Every structure is written in C-alpha cells, then in structure tokens.
Short mmCIF file of C-alpha atoms and ligand atoms in Angstrom, two decimals:
data_model
loop_
_atom_site.label_atom_id
_atom_site.label_comp_id
_atom_site.label_asym_id
_atom_site.label_seq_id
_atom_site.Cartn_x
_atom_site.Cartn_y
_atom_site.Cartn_z
CA UNK N 708 55.03 -108.99 -109.37
CA UNK N 709 51.70 -109.22 -107.60
CA UNK N 710 51.35 -106.34 -105.22
CA UNK N 711 51.28 -106.70 -101.48
CA UNK N 712 47.84 -105.69 -100.21
CA UNK N 713 48.67 -104.63 -96.68
CA UNK N 714 52.14 -104.57 -95.09
CA UNK N 715 53.73 -107.52 -96.77
CA UNK N 716 50.66 -109.67 -97.37
CA UNK N 717 50.10 -111.63 -100.57
CA UNK N 718 46.44 -112.49 -100.41
CA UNK N 719 46.15 -114.02 -96.96
CA UNK N 720 49.83 -115.09 -96.84
CA UNK N 721 52.98 -113.41 -95.54
CA UNK N 722 52.99 -110.68 -92.90
CA UNK N 723 55.66 -109.85 -90.34
CA UNK N 724 55.27 -111.82 -87.11
CA UNK N 725 58.31 -110.57 -85.24
CA UNK N 726 59.21 -110.03 -81.59
CA UNK N 727 58.80 -106.46 -80.38
CA UNK N 728 62.57 -106.05 -79.89
CA UNK N 729 63.04 -106.33 -83.65
CA UNK N 730 60.54 -103.59 -84.59
CA UNK N 731 63.15 -100.86 -84.83
CA UNK N 732 65.53 -103.05 -86.88
CA UNK N 733 62.73 -103.94 -89.27
CA UNK N 734 61.68 -100.29 -89.57
CA UNK N 735 65.25 -99.41 -90.54
CA UNK N 736 65.37 -102.28 -93.05
CA UNK N 737 61.99 -101.34 -94.56
CA UNK N 738 63.16 -97.73 -94.95
CA UNK N 739 66.48 -98.72 -96.55
CA UNK N 740 64.73 -101.11 -98.95
CA UNK N 741 62.03 -98.57 -99.89
CA UNK N 742 64.72 -95.95 -100.59
CA UNK N 743 66.71 -98.42 -102.72
CA UNK N 744 63.64 -99.45 -104.71
CA UNK N 745 62.73 -95.83 -105.41
CA UNK N 746 66.23 -94.99 -106.61
CA UNK N 747 67.04 -96.14 -110.18
CA UNK N 748 70.74 -95.53 -109.44
CA UNK N 749 70.65 -98.29 -106.80
CA UNK N 750 69.42 -100.89 -109.34
CA UNK N 751 72.06 -99.67 -111.80
CA UNK N 752 74.77 -100.07 -109.16
CA UNK N 753 73.45 -103.60 -108.47
CA UNK N 754 73.39 -104.60 -112.16
CA UNK N 755 76.87 -103.22 -112.67
CA UNK N 756 78.20 -105.08 -109.59
CA UNK N 757 76.64 -108.34 -110.85
CA UNK N 758 78.09 -107.72 -114.33
CA UNK N 759 81.63 -107.21 -113.07
CA UNK N 760 81.65 -109.66 -110.14
CA UNK N 761 79.18 -112.42 -110.98
CA UNK N 762 79.16 -113.03 -114.76
CA UNK N 763 75.73 -111.49 -115.38
CA UNK N 764 73.84 -111.64 -117.62
CA UNK N 765 74.00 -115.43 -117.31
CA UNK N 766 73.48 -117.21 -120.67
CA UNK N 767 70.31 -118.88 -121.90
CA UNK N 768 71.48 -122.16 -123.46
CA UNK N 769 69.47 -123.94 -126.17
CA UNK N 770 69.64 -127.61 -125.11
CA UNK N 771 69.48 -128.97 -128.66
CA UNK N 772 70.34 -132.57 -127.82
CA UNK N 773 67.73 -132.86 -125.09
CA UNK N 774 65.15 -131.12 -127.30
CA UNK N 775 65.84 -133.66 -130.03
CA UNK N 776 65.74 -136.53 -127.55
CA UNK N 777 62.26 -135.65 -126.29
CA UNK N 778 61.05 -134.65 -129.75
CA UNK N 779 58.75 -131.88 -128.57
CA UNK N 780 59.27 -128.35 -127.25
CA UNK N 781 62.62 -126.59 -127.60
CA UNK N 782 64.37 -126.72 -124.23
CA UNK N 783 66.27 -123.64 -123.07
CA UNK N 784 68.29 -123.58 -119.84
CA UNK N 785 68.82 -120.36 -117.88
CA UNK N 786 72.33 -120.76 -116.52
CA UNK N 787 72.32 -119.46 -112.95
CA UNK N 788 75.07 -122.03 -112.29
CA UNK N 789 77.45 -119.63 -114.01
CA UNK N 790 77.00 -117.00 -111.32
CA UNK N 791 79.99 -116.41 -109.05
CA UNK N 792 79.79 -119.10 -106.29
CA UNK N 793 77.75 -121.35 -108.57
CA UNK N 794 74.12 -120.51 -107.90
CA UNK N 795 71.40 -117.86 -108.03
CA UNK N 796 72.04 -117.16 -104.32
CA UNK N 797 74.69 -114.62 -105.36
CA UNK N 798 72.00 -112.33 -106.84
CA UNK N 799 70.30 -111.89 -103.50
CA UNK N 800 73.36 -111.62 -101.26
CA UNK N 801 75.16 -109.05 -103.35
CA UNK N 802 72.00 -106.91 -103.42
CA UNK N 803 71.56 -107.20 -99.67
CA UNK N 804 75.28 -106.43 -99.26
CA UNK N 805 74.76 -103.09 -101.01
CA UNK N 806 71.85 -102.37 -98.63
CA UNK N 807 73.96 -103.29 -95.58
CA UNK N 808 76.60 -100.81 -96.74
CA UNK N 809 73.92 -98.12 -97.01
CA UNK N 810 72.63 -98.96 -93.49
CA UNK N 811 76.20 -98.69 -92.14
CA UNK N 812 76.18 -102.13 -90.48
CA UNK N 813 79.38 -104.13 -90.09
CA UNK N 814 78.30 -107.72 -89.46
CA UNK N 815 76.12 -110.15 -91.42
CA UNK N 816 74.56 -113.44 -90.38
CA UNK N 817 72.73 -116.01 -92.48
CA UNK N 818 71.11 -119.41 -92.42
CA UNK N 819 72.02 -121.96 -95.04
CA UNK N 820 70.67 -125.33 -96.18
CA UNK N 821 72.69 -126.64 -99.10
CA UNK N 822 75.46 -124.24 -98.17
CA UNK N 823 75.18 -122.23 -101.41
CA UNK N 824 73.61 -119.27 -99.64
CA UNK N 825 76.22 -119.55 -96.89
CA UNK N 826 79.09 -119.54 -99.39
CA UNK N 827 77.51 -116.64 -101.27
CA UNK N 828 77.06 -114.65 -98.04
CA UNK N 829 80.62 -115.38 -96.88
CA UNK N 830 81.84 -114.25 -100.31
CA UNK N 831 79.84 -111.03 -100.13
CA UNK N 832 81.10 -110.39 -96.57
CA UNK N 833 84.71 -110.86 -97.69
CA UNK N 834 84.22 -108.44 -100.59
CA UNK N 835 82.49 -105.75 -98.52
CA UNK N 836 84.61 -106.24 -95.37
CA UNK N 837 81.82 -107.45 -93.03
CA UNK N 838 82.20 -109.94 -90.18
CA UNK N 839 80.13 -113.04 -91.00
CA UNK N 840 78.49 -115.88 -89.06
CA UNK N 841 76.59 -118.67 -90.82
CA UNK N 842 74.06 -120.95 -89.11
CA UNK N 843 73.72 -124.39 -90.65
CA UNK N 844 71.86 -127.51 -89.46
CA UNK N 845 74.26 -130.20 -88.28
CA UNK N 846 72.78 -132.64 -90.81
CA UNK N 847 73.45 -130.19 -93.65
CA UNK N 848 76.99 -129.56 -92.35
CA UNK N 849 77.60 -133.30 -92.76
CA UNK N 850 75.93 -133.43 -96.22
CA UNK N 851 77.65 -130.34 -97.60
CA UNK N 852 81.14 -130.44 -96.08
CA UNK N 853 82.86 -128.81 -99.10
CA UNK N 854 80.67 -125.72 -98.75
CA UNK N 855 81.49 -125.52 -95.02
CA UNK N 856 85.17 -125.68 -95.93
CA UNK N 857 84.81 -122.75 -98.34
CA UNK N 858 82.73 -120.63 -95.96
CA UNK N 859 85.44 -120.98 -93.31
CA UNK N 860 88.23 -120.30 -95.78
CA UNK N 861 86.38 -117.16 -96.92
CA UNK N 862 86.60 -115.94 -93.33
CA UNK N 863 83.13 -116.82 -91.98
CA UNK N 864 82.34 -118.60 -88.73
CA UNK N 865 80.06 -121.60 -89.34
CA UNK N 866 77.84 -122.60 -86.41
CA UNK N 867 76.36 -126.13 -86.66
CA UNK N 868 72.79 -126.11 -85.32
CA UNK N 869 71.96 -129.18 -83.25
CA UNK N 870 68.32 -128.44 -82.35
CA UNK N 871 65.22 -129.94 -83.99
CA UNK N 872 65.78 -131.83 -87.24
CA UNK N 873 69.18 -130.11 -87.59
CA UNK N 874 68.27 -128.71 -91.03
CA UNK N 875 67.30 -125.38 -92.60
CA UNK N 876 64.32 -124.45 -90.40
CA UNK N 877 66.46 -124.89 -87.27
CA UNK N 878 69.23 -122.79 -88.80
CA UNK N 879 66.69 -119.99 -89.47
CA UNK N 880 65.50 -120.10 -85.83
CA UNK N 881 69.08 -119.86 -84.59
CA UNK N 882 69.89 -116.94 -86.91
CA UNK N 883 66.86 -115.03 -85.55
CA UNK N 884 68.09 -115.71 -81.98
CA UNK N 885 71.47 -114.21 -82.87
CA UNK N 886 69.88 -111.16 -84.54
CA UNK N 887 67.83 -110.30 -81.48
CA UNK N 888 71.03 -110.00 -79.44
CA UNK N 889 73.01 -107.88 -81.96
CA UNK N 890 70.56 -105.72 -83.88
CA UNK N 891 72.71 -102.58 -83.81
CA UNK N 892 75.60 -103.80 -85.90
CA UNK N 893 74.14 -106.90 -87.58
CA UNK N 894 72.00 -107.57 -90.67
CA UNK N 895 70.35 -110.94 -91.21
CA UNK N 896 70.82 -111.91 -94.89
CA UNK N 897 67.73 -114.08 -95.41
CA UNK N 898 68.49 -116.49 -98.24
CA UNK N 899 65.10 -116.95 -99.79
CA UNK N 900 61.69 -115.36 -100.39
CA UNK N 901 60.39 -116.40 -96.95
CA UNK N 902 60.40 -114.96 -93.45
CA UNK N 903 58.79 -111.74 -92.26
CA UNK N 904 58.15 -108.76 -94.53
CA UNK N 905 60.14 -107.18 -96.18
CA UNK N 906 62.30 -110.27 -96.85
CA UNK N 907 60.01 -112.02 -99.38
CA UNK N 908 59.55 -108.83 -101.40
CA UNK N 909 63.18 -107.77 -101.08
CA UNK N 910 64.73 -111.13 -102.06
CA UNK N 911 62.23 -111.45 -104.94
CA UNK N 912 63.25 -107.99 -106.15
CA UNK N 913 66.94 -108.87 -106.30
CA UNK N 914 66.21 -112.25 -107.90
CA UNK N 915 63.98 -110.65 -110.55
CA UNK N 916 67.20 -110.01 -112.50
CA UNK N 917 66.92 -113.67 -113.67
CA UNK N 918 63.48 -113.26 -115.25
CA UNK N 919 64.28 -109.84 -116.71
CA UNK N 920 67.26 -111.31 -118.56
CA UNK N 921 65.52 -114.56 -119.54
CA UNK N 922 62.59 -112.70 -121.14
CA UNK N 923 64.88 -110.63 -123.37
CA UNK N 924 67.07 -113.65 -124.19
CA UNK N 925 64.25 -116.01 -125.24
CA UNK N 926 62.71 -113.38 -127.51
CA UNK N 927 66.14 -112.70 -128.95
CA UNK N 928 67.00 -116.38 -129.52
CA UNK N 929 63.60 -117.95 -130.21
CA UNK N 930 61.62 -115.00 -131.51
CA UNK N 931 58.81 -115.30 -128.95
CA UNK N 932 57.84 -116.11 -125.42
CA UNK N 933 58.13 -119.64 -124.02
CA UNK N 934 55.02 -121.75 -123.38
CA UNK N 935 56.26 -122.91 -119.98
CA UNK N 936 58.88 -121.94 -117.40
CA UNK N 937 60.07 -124.49 -114.82
CA UNK N 938 61.93 -123.88 -111.57
CA UNK N 939 62.63 -125.90 -108.44
CA UNK N 940 61.15 -124.58 -105.20
CA UNK N 941 62.82 -124.72 -101.82
CA UNK N 942 61.90 -121.42 -100.21
CA UNK N 943 61.14 -120.18 -103.71
CA UNK N 944 63.74 -117.54 -104.60
CA UNK N 945 65.05 -118.88 -107.91
CA UNK N 946 61.48 -119.65 -108.97
CA UNK N 947 60.25 -116.17 -108.09
CA UNK N 948 63.33 -114.77 -109.81
CA UNK N 949 62.61 -116.37 -113.18
CA UNK N 950 58.78 -116.27 -112.91
CA UNK N 951 58.74 -112.49 -112.47
CA UNK N 952 59.91 -112.10 -116.07
CA UNK N 953 56.69 -113.78 -117.27
CA UNK N 954 54.04 -113.19 -114.57
CA UNK N 955 52.09 -110.73 -116.70
CA UNK N 956 52.16 -112.98 -119.78
CA UNK N 957 48.97 -115.02 -119.43
CA UNK N 958 50.12 -117.43 -122.16
CA UNK N 959 53.24 -118.49 -120.25
CA UNK N 960 52.58 -121.31 -117.81
CA UNK N 961 54.73 -121.25 -114.67
CA UNK N 962 55.60 -124.53 -112.95
CA UNK N 963 57.24 -124.89 -109.52
CA UNK N 964 58.78 -128.26 -108.70
CA UNK N 965 59.16 -129.34 -105.09
CA UNK N 966 61.07 -132.17 -103.44
CA UNK N 967 59.06 -135.40 -103.71
CA UNK N 968 61.79 -137.21 -101.75
CA UNK N 969 60.85 -140.88 -101.35
CA UNK N 970 57.35 -140.21 -102.75
CA UNK N 971 54.38 -138.06 -101.78
CA UNK N 972 52.74 -140.90 -99.84
CA UNK N 973 55.91 -141.80 -97.94
CA UNK N 974 55.82 -138.94 -95.45
CA UNK N 975 59.47 -138.41 -96.45
CA UNK N 976 59.36 -135.41 -98.78
CA UNK N 977 59.28 -131.61 -98.71
CA UNK N 978 56.28 -131.00 -101.00
CA UNK N 979 54.21 -128.22 -99.46
CA UNK N 980 52.05 -127.14 -102.40
CA UNK N 981 52.31 -130.19 -104.67
CA UNK N 982 51.40 -132.61 -101.90
CA UNK N 983 48.49 -132.88 -99.48
CA UNK N 984 50.41 -132.87 -96.19
CA UNK N 985 50.84 -129.11 -95.64
CA UNK N 986 48.46 -126.77 -93.86
CA UNK N 987 48.24 -123.04 -93.20
CA UNK N 988 50.25 -121.79 -90.24
CA UNK N 989 52.43 -119.02 -88.85
CA UNK N 990 56.09 -119.74 -88.09
CA UNK N 991 59.48 -118.13 -88.57
CA UNK N 992 57.85 -114.73 -88.84
CA UNK N 993 55.36 -115.35 -91.66
CA UNK N 994 52.18 -117.14 -92.68
CA UNK N 995 52.25 -119.82 -95.34
CA UNK N 996 51.54 -123.51 -95.95
CA UNK N 997 53.81 -125.50 -93.62
CA UNK N 998 54.51 -129.19 -93.23
CA UNK N 999 53.35 -129.49 -89.64
CA UNK N 1000 51.37 -131.82 -87.42
CA UNK N 1001 47.95 -131.05 -85.93
CA UNK N 1002 49.65 -129.35 -82.93
CA UNK N 1003 51.50 -126.97 -85.25
CA UNK N 1004 54.84 -128.75 -84.68
CA UNK N 1005 56.94 -128.71 -87.84
CA UNK N 1006 57.42 -132.21 -89.26
CA UNK N 1007 60.70 -133.65 -90.53
CA UNK N 1008 61.23 -133.19 -94.25
CA UNK N 1009 63.40 -135.18 -96.60
CA UNK N 1010 65.07 -134.54 -99.93
CA UNK N 1011 68.24 -135.70 -101.63
CA UNK N 1012 68.74 -131.95 -102.25
CA UNK N 1013 69.57 -130.08 -99.05
CA UNK N 1014 68.40 -126.77 -100.53
CA UNK N 1015 64.82 -128.03 -101.02
CA UNK N 1016 64.57 -129.66 -97.59
CA UNK N 1017 62.40 -127.00 -95.93
CA UNK N 1018 59.01 -127.00 -94.14
CA UNK N 1019 57.69 -123.66 -95.44
CA UNK N 1020 57.41 -121.96 -98.81
CA UNK N 1021 57.30 -118.39 -100.04
CA UNK N 1022 54.04 -116.60 -99.19
CA UNK N 1023 54.21 -115.04 -102.66
CA UNK N 1024 54.22 -118.47 -104.29
CA UNK N 1025 51.47 -119.74 -102.00
CA UNK N 1026 49.32 -116.85 -103.18
CA UNK N 1027 50.16 -117.47 -106.85
CA UNK N 1028 49.35 -121.17 -106.33
CA UNK N 1029 46.03 -120.30 -104.72
CA UNK N 1030 45.23 -117.98 -107.64
CA UNK N 1031 46.08 -120.79 -110.06
CA UNK N 1032 48.88 -118.73 -111.64
CA UNK N 1033 51.66 -121.18 -110.70
CA UNK N 1034 51.19 -124.93 -111.04
CA UNK N 1035 53.07 -127.18 -108.62
CA UNK N 1036 54.58 -130.63 -109.14
CA UNK N 1037 57.01 -132.82 -107.21
CA UNK N 1038 60.02 -134.88 -108.31
CA UNK N 1039 61.27 -137.89 -106.35
CA UNK N 1040 64.92 -138.42 -105.43
CA UNK N 1041 65.08 -141.29 -107.91
CA UNK N 1042 63.66 -139.20 -110.78
CA UNK N 1043 66.11 -136.43 -109.93
CA UNK N 1044 69.13 -138.72 -110.31
CA UNK N 1045 67.85 -139.91 -113.72
CA UNK N 1046 67.29 -136.35 -114.99
CA UNK N 1047 70.73 -135.30 -113.74
CA UNK N 1048 72.35 -138.25 -115.53
CA UNK N 1049 70.51 -137.46 -118.75
CA UNK N 1050 71.47 -133.76 -118.67
CA UNK N 1051 75.14 -134.53 -118.05
CA UNK N 1052 75.34 -137.14 -120.82
CA UNK N 1053 73.36 -135.17 -123.43
CA UNK N 1054 74.41 -131.58 -122.82
CA UNK N 1055 77.66 -131.69 -120.83
CA UNK N 1056 75.96 -129.65 -118.12
CA UNK N 1057 75.88 -130.66 -114.42
CA UNK N 1058 72.81 -129.23 -112.67
CA UNK N 1059 72.64 -129.03 -108.88
CA UNK N 1060 70.43 -131.68 -107.25
CA UNK N 1061 67.98 -128.87 -106.41
CA UNK N 1062 67.84 -127.63 -110.02
CA UNK N 1063 67.47 -131.20 -111.32
CA UNK N 1064 63.97 -131.25 -109.84
CA UNK N 1065 62.89 -128.67 -112.43
CA UNK N 1066 64.49 -130.77 -115.18
CA UNK N 1067 62.44 -133.82 -114.13
CA UNK N 1068 59.10 -132.09 -114.67
CA UNK N 1069 60.24 -130.38 -117.88
CA UNK N 1070 61.39 -133.74 -119.29
CA UNK N 1071 58.01 -135.30 -118.40
CA UNK N 1072 56.17 -132.62 -120.35
CA UNK N 1073 58.51 -131.60 -123.22
CA UNK N 1074 57.40 -134.47 -125.48
CA UNK N 1075 53.75 -133.41 -125.39
CA UNK N 1076 54.58 -129.98 -126.84
CA UNK N 1077 55.05 -128.84 -130.43
CA UNK N 1078 58.58 -128.23 -131.78
CA UNK N 1079 57.53 -124.62 -132.45
CA UNK N 1080 57.12 -124.13 -128.70
CA UNK N 1081 59.86 -123.32 -126.20
CA UNK N 1082 60.29 -124.03 -122.53
CA UNK N 1083 62.75 -122.53 -120.09
CA UNK N 1084 64.26 -124.49 -117.21
CA UNK N 1085 65.84 -122.31 -114.58
CA UNK N 1086 69.05 -124.07 -113.65
CA UNK N 1087 69.48 -122.55 -110.19
CA UNK N 1088 72.97 -123.90 -109.55
CA UNK N 1089 75.77 -126.21 -110.54
CA UNK N 1090 76.03 -129.79 -109.36
CA UNK N 1091 79.73 -130.19 -108.69
CA UNK N 1092 79.06 -129.00 -105.11
CA UNK N 1093 76.97 -132.17 -104.70
CA UNK N 1094 79.77 -134.56 -105.67
CA UNK N 1095 79.61 -136.57 -102.43
CA UNK N 1096 75.81 -137.02 -102.54
CA UNK N 1097 75.75 -137.66 -106.30
CA UNK N 1098 78.61 -140.18 -106.17
CA UNK N 1099 76.87 -141.95 -103.28
CA UNK N 1100 73.51 -142.01 -105.10
CA UNK N 1101 75.16 -143.43 -108.25
CA UNK N 1102 76.93 -145.95 -106.01
CA UNK N 1103 80.11 -145.17 -107.92
CA UNK N 1104 82.78 -147.81 -107.11
CA UNK N 1105 85.86 -145.81 -108.14
CA UNK N 1106 84.72 -142.85 -106.03
CA UNK N 1107 84.29 -145.16 -103.02
CA UNK N 1108 87.81 -146.46 -103.56
CA UNK N 1109 89.13 -142.89 -103.70
CA UNK N 1110 87.39 -142.01 -100.40
CA UNK N 1111 88.74 -145.19 -98.75
CA UNK N 1112 92.27 -144.27 -99.85
CA UNK N 1113 91.84 -140.70 -98.56
CA UNK N 1114 90.50 -142.10 -95.28
CA UNK N 1115 93.61 -144.26 -94.89
CA UNK N 1116 95.80 -141.24 -95.68
CA UNK N 1117 94.16 -139.41 -92.75
CA UNK N 1118 94.49 -142.44 -90.45
CA UNK N 1119 90.79 -143.42 -90.48
C1 PLP O 650 71.29 -124.56 -106.19
C2 PLP O 650 70.07 -124.28 -105.38
N1 PLP O 650 68.88 -124.27 -106.00
C3 PLP O 650 67.73 -124.04 -105.33
C4 PLP O 650 67.74 -123.82 -103.96
C5 PLP O 650 66.44 -123.61 -103.28
O1 PLP O 650 66.24 -122.30 -102.85
P1 PLP O 650 65.16 -121.36 -103.50
O2 PLP O 650 63.87 -122.13 -103.60
O3 PLP O 650 65.08 -120.22 -102.55
O4 PLP O 650 65.64 -120.96 -104.84
C6 PLP O 650 68.97 -123.81 -103.27
C7 PLP O 650 69.02 -123.57 -101.82
O5 PLP O 650 69.99 -123.69 -101.15
C8 PLP O 650 70.17 -124.04 -104.00
O6 PLP O 650 71.36 -124.04 -103.42
#
C-alpha cells in the first residue's frame, strides 16, 4: 500500500482532526495497532480466526456463463459474500475485535449504513463478550429492517439516528459523540477506510486479506494476473482490500465504482470521485473529497444501495485517484438492477446492491477485452439482505401480495 507521508496523510488527504479529549484514546489505539502490525503472530492469529470462523479464504469463482455472454475477458468473482455475516465487513471487525481484546476494553460501538457492518460488529461483540451499541440513520433502519432485527437478536443495542439526512454520515457523528463520553471502556469500530488516522490504515490492513488471497487464486486458476480489478466504493474498504493485492502491478488496472443513483447530473447520487460535485474538505476527522455545498455543509446523497450512500470517501483512494492509479466510474440505480438480474440468471449468484455497482462497470468493459485476459470483480457481499429493496425495485407482484398478507396477519 502507498505509504503515509506524515501521521496518516496520503498525499494531501487524511490526517487526524480529532477533539483534544480523544488524544489519549487515539494514542492508545495507535500504539496497539503499531504493536499488532509489527508482530507476525498477530496476523497469524487473525488469519486463523478468519479461517475457522468466517470461511476464509473465500473462493474466486470463474463466471463462465457471464464470460461467454459478453464474449471478451474471463470474468472472475471474489466471493466476499461467503464470509460469515455475508460481507467483507467481517474481515475488519474481527481484526479490530482482536485489538480490543489486547487493549482490555469491554464495550464496542459502531456506525452502520446498510447494516452489514452493524451485524458484523454485533457478531464480533457476541463472540468476544463485549457490550455493543450500533448507531444507524433512521432512514437506513427503515431500509434495512432485517439487519436491525439480527443486530438486536445478537445482543446489540441499535440507536436510530434522527439528525441530518438520517443516513451513514449522521450515524458516524453520533458514534463519535458516544465515544467522547466513554473513552475508558469503549472502542469505536470504524467500518470503513475513512475517519481519522489510524482508521484508514488499520481497516485497509485488515481488508488486505482479500487482495492477498485473490492474487494467489487468479495466478493459480488463470496462470497470470488480471488486466482489471473492479470494486464498488462506499467508504472504500472492500475496494482497498482487493486493490492492495495488485497495487504494485503496473499492468493491472484498478477501477472503483461509485453510486450514480438517479444519474450524475441529477444531484441525487453519491459519486465523489467519478462525478464533478465533490470538493476538498475536512469533516468527520479527516480530509478528503466530500459532497458538500459552498458553505461546507454536507449535501444529501442518494443510492439504491445503503452502503454506498455516503458523502466522503477514503483518503487513500482519493490519493490513488489523484495519482491516476485508480480509475473511477459510477453506476446508476437502474443499471445496478439490470446487472444484478443478469448475474442471478446466468451464474446463480446474488450480489448485494452495493457489489452490483462493480458488476455494472465490469459488464460494460468485458466485451472490449480479449478472451486471454481476465478481470476480477470483488463481490463485497450477498444480496439476500436486500430482499425488500430488490423486490420493490423489480416491482414483484407476488412479493407485494406476501407483504400484504403479512400486514393483515399483524393487524395492519
Ligand atoms: C455489501 C457491502 N458492500 C460495500 C459496502 C461499502 O463499503 P466499503 O466501500 O467500505 O466497502 C457496504 C457497506 O455497508 C456493504 O455492506
């Protein structure tokens, strides 16, 4: 990975803009992370935990039917959906859980957008015996009710956040407010490669397990490196995870796909680096390109995928974008539904709405490549969590009937 120049900066991006009361907590976290990174036994413990608890290494699937359909590059899918709890979020939370144990803390808090990170954190807390509180925008609570159900059943307290746009950025603000009041016993499990240093570096380190595996697997199965690697980008953790396996390979093009929502000209999207609406700013403890107005107020974002519906983006990715190392594209909600449909029908695989963004761009480009070339799509999570949103978007009549019947059963 590209090295931080000074204290958590990636080029001009990143940093640690934190209130003074958090200095001591961050010093402790920095020390614990530095010790873990320097200790090969820690990484071994992490890999072994992921192997016995979270089905790692996750497979790399050759999507033969889709490859044939597009008639170009061979499409391989890295199956992060097969992680325990159904997404790449598990990689990060289990790693941070090990760190929390080492720091001797007893309570974890987290923000969540789609709910995947919340479920993963609640799962980790149950396994390690930590108390757990999850902050989630009220809008996301409504969109992702099944995940809220599971977080609560796993023993976590879910706090709906009613401020601002009631989505991920507001949940992050609320989690920071909690942390300031309970630094002694609490660790904030940041869910993506954003926020103040050391979070971007630390989350990227845990997620690098994806790229490490994918690199070995593609050489094993295809005999050489892929030409392109695609990943969706919310905060950027699954993308950074898979990209790190190929960052030093100049011949491998890396493509991040953001939420194009209703279209880049509609003002209803979450494309920070693929669009023209974002500008440099400092918020939520770090400097990056934010979707904000000229007064620095964060603007409302939109995506069919709750996990991509965020105003900021990883400072590491912003730097790689500025250097021209990662290319950015956006996929609209409509394109996402079509790519999801095609993947289900051709491969029997149900990608999450977030992951489907990466499929859109890969499908647009696969046909222009030679059949002796390979591409990897990082499938960050599974789509069955999105059943309500997907059924609604497909306007599925039998599903509507089922919901009506259920409603009647509950006296609605
Ligand atoms: C399945 C899935 N993919 C992708 C994301 C986006 O996060 P990131 O960009 O950090 O990988 C999320 C976030 O909730 C998610 O649940």
